XYZ file of N, CA and C in Angstrom:
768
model
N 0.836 -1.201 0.000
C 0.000 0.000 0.000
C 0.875 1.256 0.000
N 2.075 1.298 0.851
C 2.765 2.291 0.727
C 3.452 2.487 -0.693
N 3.990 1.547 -0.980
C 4.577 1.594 -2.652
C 3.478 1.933 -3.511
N 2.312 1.740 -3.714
C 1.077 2.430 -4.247
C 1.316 3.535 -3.844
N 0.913 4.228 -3.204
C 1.138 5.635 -2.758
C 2.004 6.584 -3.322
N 3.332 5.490 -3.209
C 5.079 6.651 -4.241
C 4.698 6.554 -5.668
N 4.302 5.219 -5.691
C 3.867 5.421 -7.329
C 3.230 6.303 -7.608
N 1.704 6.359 -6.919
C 1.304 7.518 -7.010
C 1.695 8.943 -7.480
N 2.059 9.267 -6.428
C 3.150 10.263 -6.374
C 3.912 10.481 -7.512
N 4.814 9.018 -8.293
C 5.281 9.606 -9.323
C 4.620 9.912 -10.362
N 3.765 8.976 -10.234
C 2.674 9.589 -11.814
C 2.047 11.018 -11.926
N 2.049 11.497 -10.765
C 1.519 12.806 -10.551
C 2.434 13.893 -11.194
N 3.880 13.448 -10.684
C 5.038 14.271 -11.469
C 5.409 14.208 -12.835
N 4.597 12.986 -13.844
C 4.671 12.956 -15.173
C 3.418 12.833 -15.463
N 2.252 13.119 -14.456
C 1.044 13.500 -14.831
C 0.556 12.144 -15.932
N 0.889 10.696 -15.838
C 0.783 9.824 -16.062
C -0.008 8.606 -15.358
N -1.030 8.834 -14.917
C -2.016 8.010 -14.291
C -2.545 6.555 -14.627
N -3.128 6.853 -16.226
C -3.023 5.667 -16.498
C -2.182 4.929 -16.558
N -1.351 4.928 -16.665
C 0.209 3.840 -17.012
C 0.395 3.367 -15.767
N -0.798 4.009 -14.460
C -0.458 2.845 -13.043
C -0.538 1.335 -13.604
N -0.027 0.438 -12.650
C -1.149 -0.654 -13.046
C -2.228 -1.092 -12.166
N -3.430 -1.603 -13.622
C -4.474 -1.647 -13.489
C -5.047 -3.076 -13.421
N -6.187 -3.286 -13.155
C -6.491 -4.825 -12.920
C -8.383 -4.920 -13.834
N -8.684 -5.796 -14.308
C -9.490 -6.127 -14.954
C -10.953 -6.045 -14.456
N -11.842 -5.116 -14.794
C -13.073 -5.166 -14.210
C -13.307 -6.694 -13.731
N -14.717 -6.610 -12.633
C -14.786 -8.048 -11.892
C -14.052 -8.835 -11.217
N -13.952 -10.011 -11.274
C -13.315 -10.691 -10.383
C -12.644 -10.560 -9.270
N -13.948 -9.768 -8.602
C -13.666 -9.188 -6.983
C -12.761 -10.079 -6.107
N -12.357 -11.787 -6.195
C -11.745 -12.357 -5.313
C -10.120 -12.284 -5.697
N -10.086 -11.234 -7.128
C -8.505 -11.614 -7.192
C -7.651 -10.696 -5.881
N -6.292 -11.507 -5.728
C -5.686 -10.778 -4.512
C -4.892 -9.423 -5.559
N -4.772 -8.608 -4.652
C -4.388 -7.025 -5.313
C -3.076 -6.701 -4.309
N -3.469 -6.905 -2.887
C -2.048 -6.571 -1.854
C -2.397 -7.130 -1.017
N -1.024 -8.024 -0.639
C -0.820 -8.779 0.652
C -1.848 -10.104 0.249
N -3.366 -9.983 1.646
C -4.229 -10.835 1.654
C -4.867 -10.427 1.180
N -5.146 -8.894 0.700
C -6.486 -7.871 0.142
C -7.020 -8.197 -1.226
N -7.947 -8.563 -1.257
C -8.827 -8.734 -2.651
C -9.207 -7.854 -2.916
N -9.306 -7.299 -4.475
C -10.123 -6.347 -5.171
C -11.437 -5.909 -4.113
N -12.221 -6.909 -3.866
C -13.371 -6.742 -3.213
C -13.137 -6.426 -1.691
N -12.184 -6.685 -1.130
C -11.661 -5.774 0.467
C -11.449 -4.206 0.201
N -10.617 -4.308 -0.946
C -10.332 -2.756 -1.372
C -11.468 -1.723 -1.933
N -12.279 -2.391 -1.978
C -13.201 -1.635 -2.927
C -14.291 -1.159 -1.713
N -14.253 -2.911 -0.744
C -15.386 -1.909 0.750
C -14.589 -0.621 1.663
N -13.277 -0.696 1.519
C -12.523 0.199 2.207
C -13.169 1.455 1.811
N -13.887 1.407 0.755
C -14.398 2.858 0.417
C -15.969 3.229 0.733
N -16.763 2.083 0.069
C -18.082 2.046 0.199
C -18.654 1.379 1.541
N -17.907 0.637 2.657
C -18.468 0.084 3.897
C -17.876 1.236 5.028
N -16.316 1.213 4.760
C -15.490 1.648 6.023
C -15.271 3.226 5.847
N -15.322 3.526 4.478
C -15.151 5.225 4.429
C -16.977 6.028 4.829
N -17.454 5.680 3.849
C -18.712 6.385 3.020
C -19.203 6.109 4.269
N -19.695 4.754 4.226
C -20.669 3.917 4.817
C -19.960 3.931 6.632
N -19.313 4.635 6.951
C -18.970 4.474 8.481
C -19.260 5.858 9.292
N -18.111 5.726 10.415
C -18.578 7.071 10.844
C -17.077 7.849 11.999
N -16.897 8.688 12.736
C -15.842 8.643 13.140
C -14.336 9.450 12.093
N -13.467 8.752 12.273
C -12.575 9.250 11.704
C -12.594 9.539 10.002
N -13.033 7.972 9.432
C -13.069 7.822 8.459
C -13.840 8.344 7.294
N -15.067 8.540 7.977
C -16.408 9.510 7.052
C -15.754 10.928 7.542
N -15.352 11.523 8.485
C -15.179 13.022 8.836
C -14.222 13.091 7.838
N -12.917 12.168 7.090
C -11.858 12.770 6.112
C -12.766 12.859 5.050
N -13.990 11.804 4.672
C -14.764 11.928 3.103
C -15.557 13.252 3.538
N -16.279 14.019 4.710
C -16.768 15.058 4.683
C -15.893 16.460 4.139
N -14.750 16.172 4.975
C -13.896 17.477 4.705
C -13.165 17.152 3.577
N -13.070 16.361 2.448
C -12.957 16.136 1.204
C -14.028 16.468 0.694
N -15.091 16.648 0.942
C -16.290 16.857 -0.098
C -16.419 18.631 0.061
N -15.948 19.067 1.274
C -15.966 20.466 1.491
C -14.814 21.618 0.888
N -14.250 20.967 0.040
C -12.792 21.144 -0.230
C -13.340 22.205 -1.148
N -13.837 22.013 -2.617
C -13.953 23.029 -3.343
C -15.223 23.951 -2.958
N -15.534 24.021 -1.632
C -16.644 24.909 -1.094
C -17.781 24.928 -2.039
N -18.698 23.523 -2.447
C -19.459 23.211 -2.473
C -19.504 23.036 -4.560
N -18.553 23.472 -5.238
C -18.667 23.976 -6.600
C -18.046 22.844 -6.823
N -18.289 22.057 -8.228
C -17.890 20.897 -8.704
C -16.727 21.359 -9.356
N -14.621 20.971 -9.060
C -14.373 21.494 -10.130
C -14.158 20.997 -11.112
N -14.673 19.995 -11.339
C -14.649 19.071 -12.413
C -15.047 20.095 -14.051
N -16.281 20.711 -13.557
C -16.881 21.576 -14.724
C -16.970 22.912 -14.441
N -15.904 23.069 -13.384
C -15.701 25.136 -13.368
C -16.838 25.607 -12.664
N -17.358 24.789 -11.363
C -18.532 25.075 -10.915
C -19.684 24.970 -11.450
N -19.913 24.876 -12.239
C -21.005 24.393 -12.797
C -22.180 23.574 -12.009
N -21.898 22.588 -11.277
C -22.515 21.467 -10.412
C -22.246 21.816 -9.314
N -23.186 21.264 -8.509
C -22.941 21.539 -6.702
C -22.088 20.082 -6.473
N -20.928 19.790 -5.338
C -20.726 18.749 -5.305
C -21.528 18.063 -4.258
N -21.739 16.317 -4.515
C -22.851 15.547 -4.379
C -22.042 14.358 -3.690
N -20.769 14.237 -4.186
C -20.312 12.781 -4.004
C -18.364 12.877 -4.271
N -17.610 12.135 -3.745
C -16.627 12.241 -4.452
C -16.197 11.277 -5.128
N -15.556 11.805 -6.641
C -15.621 10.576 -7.880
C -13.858 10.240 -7.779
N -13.249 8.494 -8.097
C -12.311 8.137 -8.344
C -12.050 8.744 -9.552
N -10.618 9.554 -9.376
C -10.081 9.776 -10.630
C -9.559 8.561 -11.078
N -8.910 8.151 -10.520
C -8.446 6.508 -11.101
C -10.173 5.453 -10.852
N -10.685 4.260 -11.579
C -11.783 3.998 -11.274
C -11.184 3.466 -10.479
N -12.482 2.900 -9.135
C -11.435 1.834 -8.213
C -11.621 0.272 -8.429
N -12.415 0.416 -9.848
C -13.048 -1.098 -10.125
C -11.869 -1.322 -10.987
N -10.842 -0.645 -11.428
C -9.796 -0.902 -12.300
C -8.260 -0.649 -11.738
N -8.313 0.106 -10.468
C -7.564 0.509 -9.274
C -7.326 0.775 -8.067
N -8.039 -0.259 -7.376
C -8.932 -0.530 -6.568
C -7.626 -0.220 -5.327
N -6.845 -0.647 -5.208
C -5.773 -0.182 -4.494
C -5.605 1.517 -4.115
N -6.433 2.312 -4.622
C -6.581 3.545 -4.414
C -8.012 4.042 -4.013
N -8.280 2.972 -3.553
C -9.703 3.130 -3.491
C -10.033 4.778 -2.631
N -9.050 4.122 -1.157
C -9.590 5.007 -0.159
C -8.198 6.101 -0.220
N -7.508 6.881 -1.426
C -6.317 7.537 -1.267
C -6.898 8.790 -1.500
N -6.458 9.775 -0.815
C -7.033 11.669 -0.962
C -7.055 11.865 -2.168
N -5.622 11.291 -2.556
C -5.285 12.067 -3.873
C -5.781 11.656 -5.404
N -6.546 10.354 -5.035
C -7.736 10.047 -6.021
C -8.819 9.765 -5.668
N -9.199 10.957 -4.923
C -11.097 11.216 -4.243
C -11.163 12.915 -4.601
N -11.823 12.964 -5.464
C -12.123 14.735 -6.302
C -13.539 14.613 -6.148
N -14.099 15.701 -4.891
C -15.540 16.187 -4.833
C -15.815 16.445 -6.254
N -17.307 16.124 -6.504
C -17.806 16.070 -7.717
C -18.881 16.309 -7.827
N -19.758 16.165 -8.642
C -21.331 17.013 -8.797
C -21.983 15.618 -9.536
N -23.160 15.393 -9.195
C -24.091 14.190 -10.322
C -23.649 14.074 -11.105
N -23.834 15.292 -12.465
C -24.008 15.365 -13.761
C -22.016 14.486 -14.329
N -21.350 15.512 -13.429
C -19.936 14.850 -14.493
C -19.410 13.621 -13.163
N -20.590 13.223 -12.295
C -19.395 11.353 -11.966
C -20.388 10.500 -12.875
N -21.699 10.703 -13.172
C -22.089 10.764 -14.491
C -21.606 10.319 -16.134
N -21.464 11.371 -16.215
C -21.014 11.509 -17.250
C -19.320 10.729 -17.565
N -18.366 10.708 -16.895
C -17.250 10.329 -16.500
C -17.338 8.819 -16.388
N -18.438 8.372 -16.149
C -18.777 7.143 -15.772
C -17.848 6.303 -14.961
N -17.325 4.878 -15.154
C -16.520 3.861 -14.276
C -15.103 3.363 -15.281
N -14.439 4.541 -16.305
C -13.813 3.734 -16.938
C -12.982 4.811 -17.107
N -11.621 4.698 -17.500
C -10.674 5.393 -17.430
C -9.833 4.996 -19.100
N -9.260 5.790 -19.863
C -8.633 5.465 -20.835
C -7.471 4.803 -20.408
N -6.868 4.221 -21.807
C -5.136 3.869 -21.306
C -4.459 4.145 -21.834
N -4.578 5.626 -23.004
C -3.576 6.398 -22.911
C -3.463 7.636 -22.554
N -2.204 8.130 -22.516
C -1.943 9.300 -21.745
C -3.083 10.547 -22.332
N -2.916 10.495 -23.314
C -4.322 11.569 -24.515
C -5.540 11.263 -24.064
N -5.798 10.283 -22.928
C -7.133 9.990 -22.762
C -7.206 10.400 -21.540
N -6.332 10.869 -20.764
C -6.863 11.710 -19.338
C -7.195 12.672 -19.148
N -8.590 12.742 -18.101
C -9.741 14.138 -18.384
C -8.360 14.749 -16.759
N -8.620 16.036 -16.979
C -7.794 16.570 -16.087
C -7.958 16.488 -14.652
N -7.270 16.428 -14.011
C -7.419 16.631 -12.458
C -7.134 17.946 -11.700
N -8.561 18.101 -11.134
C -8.824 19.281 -10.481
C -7.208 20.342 -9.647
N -7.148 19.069 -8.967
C -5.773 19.357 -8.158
C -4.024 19.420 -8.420
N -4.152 17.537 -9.258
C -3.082 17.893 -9.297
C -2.246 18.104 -10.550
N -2.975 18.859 -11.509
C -2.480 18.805 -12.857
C -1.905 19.957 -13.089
N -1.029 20.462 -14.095
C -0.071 21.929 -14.700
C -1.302 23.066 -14.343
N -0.704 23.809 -14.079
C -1.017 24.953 -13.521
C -2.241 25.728 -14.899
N -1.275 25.426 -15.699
C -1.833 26.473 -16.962
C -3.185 26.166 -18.053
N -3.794 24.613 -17.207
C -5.062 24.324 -17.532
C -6.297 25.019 -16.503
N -5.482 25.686 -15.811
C -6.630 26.696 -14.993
C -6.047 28.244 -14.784
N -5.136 28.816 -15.450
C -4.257 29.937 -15.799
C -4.611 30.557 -17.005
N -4.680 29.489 -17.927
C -4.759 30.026 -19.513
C -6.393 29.433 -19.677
N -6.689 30.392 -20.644
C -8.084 30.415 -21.236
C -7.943 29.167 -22.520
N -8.475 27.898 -22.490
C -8.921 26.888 -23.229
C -10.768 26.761 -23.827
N -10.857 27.437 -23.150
C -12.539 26.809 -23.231
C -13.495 28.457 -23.507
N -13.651 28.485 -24.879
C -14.253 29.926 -25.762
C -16.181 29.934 -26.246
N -16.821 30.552 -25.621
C -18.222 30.485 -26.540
C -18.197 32.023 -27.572
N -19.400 31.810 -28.256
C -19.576 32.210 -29.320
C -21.402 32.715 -29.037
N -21.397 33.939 -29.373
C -22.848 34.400 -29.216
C -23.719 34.764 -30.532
N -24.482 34.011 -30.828
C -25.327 34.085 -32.463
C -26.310 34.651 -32.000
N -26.558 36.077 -33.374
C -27.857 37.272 -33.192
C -28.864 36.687 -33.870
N -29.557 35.886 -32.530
C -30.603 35.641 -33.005
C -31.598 35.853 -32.206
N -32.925 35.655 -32.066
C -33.998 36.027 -31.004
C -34.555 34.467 -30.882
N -34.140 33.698 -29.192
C -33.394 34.498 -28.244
C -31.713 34.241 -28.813
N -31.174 34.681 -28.152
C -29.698 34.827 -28.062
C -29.429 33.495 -28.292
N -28.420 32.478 -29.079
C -28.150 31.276 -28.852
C -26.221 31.519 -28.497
N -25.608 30.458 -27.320
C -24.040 30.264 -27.128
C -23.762 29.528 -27.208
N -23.037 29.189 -28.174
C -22.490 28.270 -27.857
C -20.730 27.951 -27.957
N -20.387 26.579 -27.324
C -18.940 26.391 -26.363
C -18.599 25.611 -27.373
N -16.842 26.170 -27.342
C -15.901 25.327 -28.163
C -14.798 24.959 -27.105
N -14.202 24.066 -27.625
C -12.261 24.108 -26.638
C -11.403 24.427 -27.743
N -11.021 25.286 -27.550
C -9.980 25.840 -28.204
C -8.032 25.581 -27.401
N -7.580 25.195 -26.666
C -6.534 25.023 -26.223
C -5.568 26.106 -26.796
N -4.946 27.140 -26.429
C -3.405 27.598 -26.707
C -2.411 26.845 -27.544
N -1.966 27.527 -29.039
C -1.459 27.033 -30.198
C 0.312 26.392 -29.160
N 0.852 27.206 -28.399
C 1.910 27.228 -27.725
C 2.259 25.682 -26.552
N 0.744 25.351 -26.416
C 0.692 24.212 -25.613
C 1.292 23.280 -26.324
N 1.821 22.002 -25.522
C 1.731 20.732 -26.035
C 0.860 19.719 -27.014
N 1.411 19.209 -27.324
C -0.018 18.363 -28.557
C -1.041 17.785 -27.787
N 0.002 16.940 -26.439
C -0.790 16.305 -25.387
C -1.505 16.951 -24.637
N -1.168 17.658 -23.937
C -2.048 18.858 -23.416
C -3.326 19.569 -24.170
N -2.999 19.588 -25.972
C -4.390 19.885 -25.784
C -5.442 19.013 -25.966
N -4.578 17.607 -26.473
C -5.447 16.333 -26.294
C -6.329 15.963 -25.312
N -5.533 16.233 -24.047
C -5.800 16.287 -22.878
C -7.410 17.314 -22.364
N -7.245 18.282 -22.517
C -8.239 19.618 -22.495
C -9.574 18.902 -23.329
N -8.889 18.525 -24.601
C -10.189 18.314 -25.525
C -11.036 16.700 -24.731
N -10.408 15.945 -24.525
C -10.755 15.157 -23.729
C -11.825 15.062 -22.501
N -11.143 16.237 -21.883
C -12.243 16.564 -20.740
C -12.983 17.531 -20.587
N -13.007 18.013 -21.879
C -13.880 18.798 -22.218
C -15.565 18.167 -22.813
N -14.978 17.190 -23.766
C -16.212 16.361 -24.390
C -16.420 15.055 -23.304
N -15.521 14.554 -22.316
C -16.064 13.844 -21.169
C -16.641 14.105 -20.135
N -16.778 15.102 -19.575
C -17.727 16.210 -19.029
C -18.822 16.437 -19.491
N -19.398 17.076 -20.928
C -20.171 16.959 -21.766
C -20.309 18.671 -21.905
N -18.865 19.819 -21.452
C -18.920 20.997 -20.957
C -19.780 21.990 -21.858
N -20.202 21.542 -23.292
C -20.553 22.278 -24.312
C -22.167 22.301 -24.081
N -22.370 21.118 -24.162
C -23.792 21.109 -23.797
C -24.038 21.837 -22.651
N -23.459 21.113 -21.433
C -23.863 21.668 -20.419
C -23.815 23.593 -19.893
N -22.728 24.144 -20.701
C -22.799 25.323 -20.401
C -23.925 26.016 -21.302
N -24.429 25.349 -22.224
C -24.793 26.258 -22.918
C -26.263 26.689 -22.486
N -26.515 25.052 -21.657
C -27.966 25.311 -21.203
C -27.889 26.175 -20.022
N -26.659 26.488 -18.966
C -26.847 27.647 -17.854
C -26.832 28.813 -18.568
N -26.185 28.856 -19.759
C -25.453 30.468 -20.012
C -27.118 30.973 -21.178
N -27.810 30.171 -20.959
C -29.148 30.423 -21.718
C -30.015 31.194 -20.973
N -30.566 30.879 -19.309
C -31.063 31.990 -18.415
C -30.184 32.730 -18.431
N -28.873 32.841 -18.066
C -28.027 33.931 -17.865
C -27.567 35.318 -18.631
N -27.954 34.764 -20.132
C -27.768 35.647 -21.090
C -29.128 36.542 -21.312
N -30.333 35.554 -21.387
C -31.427 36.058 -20.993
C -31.578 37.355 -20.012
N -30.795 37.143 -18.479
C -30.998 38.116 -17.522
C -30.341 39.200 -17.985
N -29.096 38.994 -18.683
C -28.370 40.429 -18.570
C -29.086 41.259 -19.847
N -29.398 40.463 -20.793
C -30.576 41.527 -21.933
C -31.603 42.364 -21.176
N -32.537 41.358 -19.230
C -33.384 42.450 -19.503
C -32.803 43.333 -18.597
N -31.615 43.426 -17.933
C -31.003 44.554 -17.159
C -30.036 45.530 -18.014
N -29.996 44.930 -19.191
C -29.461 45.854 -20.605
C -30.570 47.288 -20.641
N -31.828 45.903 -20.766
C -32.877 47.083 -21.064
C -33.620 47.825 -20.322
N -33.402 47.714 -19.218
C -33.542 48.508 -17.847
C -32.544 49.361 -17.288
N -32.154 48.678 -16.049
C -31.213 49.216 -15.093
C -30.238 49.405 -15.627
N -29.116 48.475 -16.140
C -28.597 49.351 -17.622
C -28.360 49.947 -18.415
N -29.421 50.466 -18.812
C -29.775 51.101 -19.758
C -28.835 52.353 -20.282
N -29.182 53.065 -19.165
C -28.160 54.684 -19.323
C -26.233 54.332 -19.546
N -26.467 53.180 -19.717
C -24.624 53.002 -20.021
C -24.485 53.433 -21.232
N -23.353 53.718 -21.444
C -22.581 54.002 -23.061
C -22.604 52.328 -23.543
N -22.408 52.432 -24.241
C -21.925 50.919 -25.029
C -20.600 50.326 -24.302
N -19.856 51.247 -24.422
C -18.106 51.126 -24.025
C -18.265 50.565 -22.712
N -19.273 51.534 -21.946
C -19.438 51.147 -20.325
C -20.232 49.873 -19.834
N -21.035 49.485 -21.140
C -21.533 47.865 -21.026
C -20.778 46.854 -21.422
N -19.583 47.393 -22.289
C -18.520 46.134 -22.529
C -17.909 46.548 -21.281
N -17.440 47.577 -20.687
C -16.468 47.437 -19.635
C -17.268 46.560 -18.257
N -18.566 46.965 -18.158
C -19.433 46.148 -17.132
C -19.237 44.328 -17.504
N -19.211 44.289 -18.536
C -19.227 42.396 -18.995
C -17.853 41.801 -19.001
N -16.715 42.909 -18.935
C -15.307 42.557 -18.831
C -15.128 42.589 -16.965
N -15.233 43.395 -16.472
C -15.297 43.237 -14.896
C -16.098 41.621 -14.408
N -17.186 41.370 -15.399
C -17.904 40.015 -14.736
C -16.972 39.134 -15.229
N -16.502 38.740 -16.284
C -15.499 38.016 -17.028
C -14.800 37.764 -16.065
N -13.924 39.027 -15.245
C -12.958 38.695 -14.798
C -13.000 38.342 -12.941
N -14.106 38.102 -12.136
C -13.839 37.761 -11.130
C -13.365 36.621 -10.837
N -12.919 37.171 -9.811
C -11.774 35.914 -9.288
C -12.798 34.594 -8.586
N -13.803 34.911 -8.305
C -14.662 34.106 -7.267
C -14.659 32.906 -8.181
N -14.910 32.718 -9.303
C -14.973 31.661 -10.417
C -13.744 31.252 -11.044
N -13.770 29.736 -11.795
C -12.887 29.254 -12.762
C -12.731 30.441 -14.059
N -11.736 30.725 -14.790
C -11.499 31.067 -15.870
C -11.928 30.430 -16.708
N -12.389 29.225 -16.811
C -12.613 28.360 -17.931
C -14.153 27.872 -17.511
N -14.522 28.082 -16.280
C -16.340 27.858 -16.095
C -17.025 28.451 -16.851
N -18.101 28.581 -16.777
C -19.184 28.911 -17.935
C -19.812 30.369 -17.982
N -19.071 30.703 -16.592
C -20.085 32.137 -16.507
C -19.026 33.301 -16.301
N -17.490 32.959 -16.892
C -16.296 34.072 -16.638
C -16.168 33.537 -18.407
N -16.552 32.288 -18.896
C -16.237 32.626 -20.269
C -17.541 32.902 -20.943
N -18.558 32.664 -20.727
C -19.934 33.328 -21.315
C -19.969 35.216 -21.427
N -19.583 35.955 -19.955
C -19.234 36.962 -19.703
C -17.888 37.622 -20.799
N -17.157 36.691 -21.062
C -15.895 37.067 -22.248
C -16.621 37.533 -23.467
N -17.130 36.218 -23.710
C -17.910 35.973 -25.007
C -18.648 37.696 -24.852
N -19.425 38.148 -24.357
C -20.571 38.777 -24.798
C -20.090 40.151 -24.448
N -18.822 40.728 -24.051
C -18.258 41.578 -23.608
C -17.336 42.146 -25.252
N -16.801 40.790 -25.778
C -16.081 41.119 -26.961
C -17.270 40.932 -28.077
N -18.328 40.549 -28.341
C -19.144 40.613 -29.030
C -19.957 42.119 -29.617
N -19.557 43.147 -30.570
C -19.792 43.792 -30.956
C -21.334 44.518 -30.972
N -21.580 43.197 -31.449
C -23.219 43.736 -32.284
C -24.059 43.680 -30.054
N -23.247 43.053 -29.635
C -23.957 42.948 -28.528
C -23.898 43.800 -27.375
N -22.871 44.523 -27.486
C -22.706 46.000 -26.836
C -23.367 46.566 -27.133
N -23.573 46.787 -28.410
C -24.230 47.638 -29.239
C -26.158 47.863 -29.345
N -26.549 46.521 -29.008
C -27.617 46.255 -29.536
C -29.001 47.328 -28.624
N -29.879 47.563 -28.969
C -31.183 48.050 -28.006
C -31.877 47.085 -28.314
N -32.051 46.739 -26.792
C -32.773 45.584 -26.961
C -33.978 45.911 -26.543
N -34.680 47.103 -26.417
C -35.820 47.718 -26.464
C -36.427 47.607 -27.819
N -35.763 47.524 -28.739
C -36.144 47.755 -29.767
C -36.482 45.759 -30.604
N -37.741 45.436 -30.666
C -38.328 44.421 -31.263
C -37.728 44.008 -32.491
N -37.032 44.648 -33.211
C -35.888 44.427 -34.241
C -34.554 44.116 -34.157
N -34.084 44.219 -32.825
C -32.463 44.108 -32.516
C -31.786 43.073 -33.337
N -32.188 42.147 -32.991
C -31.176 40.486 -33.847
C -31.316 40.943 -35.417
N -31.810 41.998 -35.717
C -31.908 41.639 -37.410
C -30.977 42.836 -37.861
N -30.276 42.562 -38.700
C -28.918 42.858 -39.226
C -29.104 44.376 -39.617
């Protein structure tokens, strides 16, 4: 168990996870460490962690409290609900009960993410914690606002030309394993909604300049991911021209 652990550890430093080794869905009686069967390792999580109480559930509480309630799986997006194996533990079961592969998570992406892990390096969705800095530094993840009535956004991944090949393999990966396109597009749909009717209200008396500078200040708070849905929705509609621009008092706006 301890040599699990350094391994750990090293894969973290070449950001190489899959290349642990892994063991074959089922056959809960095979031995994994020492006397421990797949199926000992696997209750270590669901009987003695989850399912207990005391020491062991208080570390899964204050693991679930970690990203103060925001999934960061999808940039806040989700409330977290549960915490998901970054490694599965039906395929790495030896990590069942380890910190450093228990990431608070939200329904929608342990979900979506499901029980299976790729096996190559291009196939790992990122980790919240312990991955390069510059997948939560640099802007990867861009929407696009179409003049239409109502407003439609929608999300691309775009990754930085300067990045690695893998890296943006990587991004694109957990971008479409998440399902981040869909899913933002359906929050940033009320949201875009609200700020049209405070455009056309309370709003109102701004310059244009002073409503892009108002949508660049939301863009940029710190309280959120750079790459969540509502600091890049806020980008989007700040650099969007016709949308500074538009009166949306006026029953004609979307038309050219």
């Amino acid at each position: 168990m301890a040599q699990a652990a350094l391994d750990f550890t090293a894969a973290t430093a070449t950001t190489s996870w899959v290349n642990l080794p892994r063991v074959l869905r089922g056959n809960p009686d095979r031995i994994i460490a020492g006397t421990l069967t797949k199926k000992n390792l696997m209750a270590l999580y669901s009987e003695y962690m989850v399912g207990a109480s005391g020491t062991p559930r208080k570390i899964y509480d204050d693991l679930l409290l970690t990203p103060g309630g925001l999934c960061p799986f999808c940039g806040g997006l989700g409330q977290v609900h549960t915490l998901d194996h970054y490694l599965p533990k039906a395929n790495f079961p030896i990590y069942s009960v380890s910190p450093a592969n228990l990431v608070p998570c939200c329904r929608d992406c342990n979900t979506g993410k499901g029980t299976s892990i790729g096996t190559q390096l291009c196939e790992q969705t990122l980790h919240p914690y312990l991955d390069d800095d510059k997948f939560f530094t640099d802007r990867w993840i861009y929407a696009r606002a179409s003049r239409t009535d109502p407003i439609v956004v929608t999300f691309s991944c775009s990754p930085p030309a300067n990045w690695g090949l893998l890296d943006r393999q990587r991004a694109h990966q957990h971008f479409v394993t998440y399902g981040l396109a869909y899913r933002f597009a359906l929050q940033s749909g009320a949201e875009t909604a609200r700020v049209v009717g405070l455009r056309s209200n309370s709003l109102k008396r701004l310059t244009n300049a002073d409503f892009s500078e108002y949508l660049l200040e939301s863009a940029g708070s710190a309280g959120f991911d750079l790459n969540g849905w509502n600091r890049t929705l806020y980008a989007a509609l700040a650099n969007t021209p016709w949308f500074c621009h538009a009166d949306f008092n006026d029953p004609c706006w979307h038309l050219d």
